Amino acid sequence: MTIPEKLLYTKEHEWVKKEDGQVTIGITDFAQSQLGDIIFLELPEVGQKIVSGEPFGEIEAVKTVSELYAPINGTVIEINEDLEDDPDNINQDCYGSGWIIKVELDGALDKDNLLNHKDYGSMIA
């Protein structure tokens, strides 16, 4: 199970990567392995606001449908359009080409609700 050190994580199994006031969000290796083959995503529109702790979309796998929860407050600036044709990019490379959305952060990154790689690893152990 891969848990990159440079990312932050949520209890709902999303990862967060902050760079230059923008945040990339995806789901973790653990989450994609639990879901199985991902077949469809329902994602927000560019320009839509997301609110920390609130659902911003859905991810559908062969076995189940799960909500995606916003780890931060912000405005969607990009969605990974490659996932429309190839949602299984998440299964293949969840921390790379399988990223889900990019968000312009509203204010500072609230790390109180985010876990470092060690805490996330302990949670899923």
Tab-separated table of C-alpha atoms in Angstrom:
chain	number	residue	atom	x	y	z
A	1	MET	CA	0.000	0.000	0.000
A	2	THR	CA	1.578	3.270	-1.098
A	3	ILE	CA	1.301	6.328	1.188
A	4	PRO	CA	3.505	9.143	-0.176
A	5	GLU	CA	5.127	11.216	2.587
A	6	LYS	CA	4.699	14.567	0.822
A	7	LEU	CA	0.876	14.425	0.756
A	8	LEU	CA	-1.801	15.043	3.377
A	9	TYR	CA	-4.792	12.738	3.850
A	10	THR	CA	-8.391	12.721	5.071
A	11	LYS	CA	-10.256	10.168	7.156
A	12	GLU	CA	-12.429	9.671	4.041
A	13	HIS	CA	-9.341	8.494	2.069
A	14	GLU	CA	-8.687	11.522	-0.124
A	15	TRP	CA	-5.190	12.894	-0.593
A	16	VAL	CA	-4.218	16.556	-0.825
A	17	LYS	CA	-1.176	18.070	-2.520
A	18	LYS	CA	-0.641	21.805	-2.079
A	19	GLU	CA	1.540	23.799	-4.451
A	20	ASP	CA	1.476	27.537	-5.117
A	21	GLY	CA	-1.938	28.242	-3.545
A	22	GLN	CA	-3.600	25.474	-5.499
A	23	VAL	CA	-4.483	22.036	-4.250
A	24	THR	CA	-4.708	18.792	-6.184
A	25	ILE	CA	-7.115	16.201	-4.756
A	26	GLY	CA	-7.423	12.483	-5.435
A	27	ILE	CA	-8.238	9.256	-3.623
A	28	THR	CA	-5.660	7.096	-1.891
A	29	ASP	CA	-4.210	3.764	-2.938
A	30	PHE	CA	-6.117	2.195	-0.033
A	31	ALA	CA	-9.415	3.697	-1.258
A	32	GLN	CA	-8.995	2.577	-4.859
A	33	SER	CA	-8.017	-0.935	-3.709
A	34	GLN	CA	-11.163	-1.139	-1.535
A	35	LEU	CA	-13.408	0.142	-4.338
A	36	GLY	CA	-12.093	-2.174	-7.030
A	37	ASP	CA	-12.429	-1.316	-10.730
A	38	ILE	CA	-13.558	2.296	-11.074
A	39	ILE	CA	-16.009	2.790	-13.937
A	40	PHE	CA	-17.446	6.314	-13.581
A	41	LEU	CA	-16.984	9.619	-11.769
A	42	GLU	CA	-19.430	12.438	-11.194
A	43	LEU	CA	-17.363	15.580	-10.719
A	44	PRO	CA	-18.072	19.246	-10.011
A	45	GLU	CA	-17.918	21.944	-12.678
A	46	VAL	CA	-14.962	24.285	-12.995
A	47	GLY	CA	-15.837	27.383	-10.959
A	48	GLN	CA	-17.882	25.453	-8.411
A	49	LYS	CA	-17.118	26.073	-4.719
A	50	ILE	CA	-16.330	23.093	-2.531
A	51	VAL	CA	-16.669	23.106	1.251
A	52	SER	CA	-14.484	21.067	3.588
A	53	GLY	CA	-16.316	17.967	4.806
A	54	GLU	CA	-19.067	18.246	2.187
A	55	PRO	CA	-19.451	15.900	-0.818
A	56	PHE	CA	-18.155	17.295	-4.117
A	57	GLY	CA	-18.801	14.295	-6.359
A	58	GLU	CA	-19.208	10.553	-6.601
A	59	ILE	CA	-16.974	7.704	-7.641
A	60	GLU	CA	-18.577	4.564	-9.015
A	61	ALA	CA	-16.890	1.188	-9.014
A	62	VAL	CA	-18.147	-2.215	-10.097
A	63	LYS	CA	-18.979	-3.025	-6.450
A	64	THR	CA	-20.265	0.280	-5.056
A	65	VAL	CA	-20.790	4.037	-5.335
A	66	SER	CA	-19.002	6.332	-2.864
A	67	GLU	CA	-19.151	10.055	-2.288
A	68	LEU	CA	-16.027	12.175	-2.643
A	69	TYR	CA	-15.598	14.591	0.261
A	70	ALA	CA	-13.878	17.955	-0.001
A	71	PRO	CA	-10.805	18.078	2.238
A	72	ILE	CA	-10.586	21.883	1.939
A	73	ASN	CA	-12.573	25.014	1.093
A	74	GLY	CA	-11.976	26.368	-2.384
A	75	THR	CA	-13.022	26.834	-5.986
A	76	VAL	CA	-12.570	24.116	-8.604
A	77	ILE	CA	-10.132	25.361	-11.260
A	78	GLU	CA	-9.599	22.107	-13.176
A	79	ILE	CA	-11.068	18.630	-13.395
A	80	ASN	CA	-9.146	15.652	-14.724
A	81	GLU	CA	-10.985	15.230	-18.021
A	82	ASP	CA	-8.945	12.113	-18.852
A	83	LEU	CA	-10.973	10.301	-16.202
A	84	GLU	CA	-14.147	10.676	-18.303
A	85	ASP	CA	-12.756	8.197	-20.844
A	86	ASP	CA	-10.360	6.341	-18.543
A	87	PRO	CA	-11.682	6.311	-14.961
A	88	ASP	CA	-9.436	3.325	-14.273
A	89	ASN	CA	-6.457	5.750	-14.328
A	90	ILE	CA	-7.336	6.046	-10.632
A	91	ASN	CA	-6.766	2.306	-10.176
A	92	GLN	CA	-3.528	2.422	-12.189
A	93	ASP	CA	-1.934	5.617	-10.804
A	94	CYS	CA	-4.045	7.224	-8.052
A	95	TYR	CA	-1.286	9.662	-7.015
A	96	GLY	CA	-0.292	10.639	-10.572
A	97	SER	CA	-2.475	10.572	-13.697
A	98	GLY	CA	-5.443	9.550	-11.521
A	99	TRP	CA	-5.757	12.903	-9.737
A	100	ILE	CA	-9.385	14.079	-9.638
A	101	ILE	CA	-9.661	17.881	-9.268
A	102	LYS	CA	-7.523	20.966	-8.750
A	103	VAL	CA	-8.807	23.673	-6.442
A	104	GLU	CA	-7.841	27.249	-5.700
A	105	LEU	CA	-7.624	27.375	-1.935
A	106	ASP	CA	-9.883	29.788	-0.020
A	107	GLY	CA	-7.587	31.092	2.717
A	108	ALA	CA	-4.979	28.947	4.429
A	109	LEU	CA	-4.790	25.172	4.286
A	110	ASP	CA	-6.589	23.950	7.429
A	111	LYS	CA	-4.357	21.093	8.520
A	112	ASP	CA	-6.456	20.336	11.624
A	113	ASN	CA	-8.676	17.977	9.624
A	114	LEU	CA	-5.829	16.447	7.594
A	115	LEU	CA	-3.503	13.576	8.460
A	116	ASN	CA	0.176	13.149	7.680
A	117	HIS	CA	1.339	9.919	6.031
A	118	LYS	CA	2.153	8.240	9.369
A	119	ASP	CA	-1.245	9.008	10.927
A	120	TYR	CA	-3.066	7.913	7.767
A	121	GLY	CA	-1.034	4.701	7.677
A	122	SER	CA	-1.951	4.002	11.309
A	123	MET	CA	-5.620	4.652	10.568
A	124	ILE	CA	-5.805	2.108	7.725
A	125	ALA	CA	-3.561	-0.494	9.409
